[in-house]
Short mmCIF file of N, CA and C in Angstrom, two decimals:
data_model
loop_
_atom_site.label_atom_id
_atom_site.label_comp_id
_atom_site.label_asym_id
_atom_site.label_seq_id
_atom_site.Cartn_x
_atom_site.Cartn_y
_atom_site.Cartn_z
N MET A 1 0.85 -1.20 0.00
CA MET A 1 0.00 0.00 0.00
C MET A 1 0.88 1.26 0.00
N ALA A 2 1.98 1.18 0.74
CA ALA A 2 2.86 2.34 0.80
C ALA A 2 3.43 2.66 -0.58
N ALA A 3 3.82 1.61 -1.31
CA ALA A 3 4.39 1.82 -2.64
C ALA A 3 3.34 2.44 -3.57
N ASN A 4 2.11 1.95 -3.46
CA ASN A 4 1.04 2.49 -4.30
C ASN A 4 0.82 3.96 -3.99
N GLY A 5 0.82 4.31 -2.72
CA GLY A 5 0.64 5.70 -2.34
C GLY A 5 1.76 6.57 -2.87
N ALA A 6 2.99 6.04 -2.83
CA ALA A 6 4.13 6.79 -3.34
C ALA A 6 3.98 7.02 -4.84
N ASP A 7 3.52 6.01 -5.56
CA ASP A 7 3.33 6.15 -7.00
C ASP A 7 2.27 7.22 -7.29
N ASN A 8 1.21 7.22 -6.51
CA ASN A 8 0.16 8.22 -6.70
C ASN A 8 0.71 9.62 -6.43
N MET A 9 1.56 9.74 -5.42
CA MET A 9 2.15 11.03 -5.09
C MET A 9 3.03 11.53 -6.23
N VAL A 10 3.80 10.62 -6.80
CA VAL A 10 4.68 11.00 -7.91
C VAL A 10 3.83 11.49 -9.08
N SER A 11 2.75 10.79 -9.38
CA SER A 11 1.88 11.19 -10.49
C SER A 11 1.27 12.56 -10.21
N MET A 12 0.84 12.77 -8.99
CA MET A 12 0.24 14.06 -8.61
C MET A 12 1.28 15.17 -8.74
N GLU A 13 2.50 14.87 -8.30
CA GLU A 13 3.58 15.87 -8.38
C GLU A 13 3.83 16.26 -9.83
N ALA A 14 3.92 15.26 -10.71
CA ALA A 14 4.17 15.52 -12.12
C ALA A 14 3.03 16.33 -12.72
N GLN A 15 1.79 15.99 -12.34
CA GLN A 15 0.63 16.70 -12.87
C GLN A 15 0.63 18.16 -12.42
N MET A 16 0.93 18.37 -11.15
CA MET A 16 0.94 19.74 -10.62
C MET A 16 2.05 20.57 -11.26
N GLN A 17 3.20 19.95 -11.49
CA GLN A 17 4.29 20.68 -12.15
C GLN A 17 3.87 21.05 -13.57
N THR A 18 3.16 20.16 -14.25
CA THR A 18 2.70 20.45 -15.61
C THR A 18 1.72 21.62 -15.59
N VAL A 19 0.81 21.59 -14.62
CA VAL A 19 -0.16 22.68 -14.49
C VAL A 19 0.56 24.00 -14.24
N ALA A 20 1.57 23.97 -13.37
CA ALA A 20 2.34 25.18 -13.07
C ALA A 20 3.03 25.69 -14.32
N ASP A 21 3.58 24.77 -15.11
CA ASP A 21 4.28 25.18 -16.33
C ASP A 21 3.31 25.81 -17.33
N VAL A 22 2.16 25.21 -17.48
CA VAL A 22 1.21 25.68 -18.50
C VAL A 22 0.55 27.00 -18.09
N PHE A 23 0.05 27.07 -16.86
CA PHE A 23 -0.75 28.23 -16.46
C PHE A 23 0.10 29.38 -15.91
N LEU A 24 1.26 29.06 -15.35
CA LEU A 24 2.05 30.10 -14.71
C LEU A 24 3.34 30.37 -15.45
N GLY A 25 4.09 29.30 -15.73
CA GLY A 25 5.35 29.48 -16.44
C GLY A 25 6.34 30.29 -15.63
N ASP A 26 6.18 30.28 -14.31
CA ASP A 26 7.06 31.05 -13.44
C ASP A 26 8.07 30.10 -12.80
N PHE A 27 9.34 30.30 -13.13
CA PHE A 27 10.39 29.40 -12.65
C PHE A 27 10.45 29.40 -11.12
N PHE A 28 10.38 30.59 -10.52
CA PHE A 28 10.48 30.68 -9.06
C PHE A 28 9.32 29.94 -8.39
N PHE A 29 8.11 30.17 -8.88
CA PHE A 29 6.95 29.50 -8.30
C PHE A 29 7.06 28.00 -8.47
N GLU A 30 7.57 27.56 -9.63
CA GLU A 30 7.72 26.13 -9.88
C GLU A 30 8.69 25.52 -8.87
N GLN A 31 9.80 26.22 -8.62
CA GLN A 31 10.78 25.72 -7.65
C GLN A 31 10.18 25.66 -6.25
N MET A 32 9.43 26.69 -5.87
CA MET A 32 8.81 26.71 -4.55
C MET A 32 7.77 25.61 -4.43
N LEU A 33 6.99 25.39 -5.49
CA LEU A 33 5.97 24.35 -5.48
C LEU A 33 6.63 22.98 -5.35
N PHE A 34 7.71 22.77 -6.12
CA PHE A 34 8.43 21.50 -6.06
C PHE A 34 8.99 21.27 -4.66
N PHE A 35 9.57 22.32 -4.06
CA PHE A 35 10.13 22.19 -2.71
C PHE A 35 9.03 21.88 -1.70
N PHE A 36 7.90 22.57 -1.82
CA PHE A 36 6.79 22.36 -0.90
C PHE A 36 6.26 20.93 -1.00
N ILE A 37 6.07 20.45 -2.23
CA ILE A 37 5.55 19.10 -2.44
C ILE A 37 6.55 18.07 -1.91
N THR A 38 7.82 18.29 -2.18
CA THR A 38 8.85 17.35 -1.71
C THR A 38 8.87 17.32 -0.19
N PHE A 39 8.84 18.49 0.44
CA PHE A 39 8.86 18.56 1.90
C PHE A 39 7.59 17.94 2.49
N ALA A 40 6.45 18.24 1.88
CA ALA A 40 5.18 17.71 2.37
C ALA A 40 5.17 16.18 2.25
N THR A 41 5.69 15.67 1.13
CA THR A 41 5.73 14.22 0.93
C THR A 41 6.65 13.58 1.97
N PHE A 42 7.82 14.18 2.19
CA PHE A 42 8.76 13.64 3.17
C PHE A 42 8.15 13.68 4.57
N PHE A 43 7.48 14.78 4.89
CA PHE A 43 6.87 14.93 6.22
C PHE A 43 5.72 13.95 6.39
N TYR A 44 4.96 13.73 5.31
CA TYR A 44 3.82 12.80 5.37
C TYR A 44 4.30 11.38 5.59
N ILE A 45 5.41 11.01 4.95
CA ILE A 45 5.95 9.65 5.10
C ILE A 45 6.60 9.54 6.48
#
């Protein structure tokens, strides 16, 4: 179950990064979003 959850998180992360690229195109925001997601994922695990 843990592996499945991790896979879902990775897919969500990729999707959110794509959304950020398409709608925002802001490098700084993308980096902050990536850092937040990574930290949140690490904290959640």
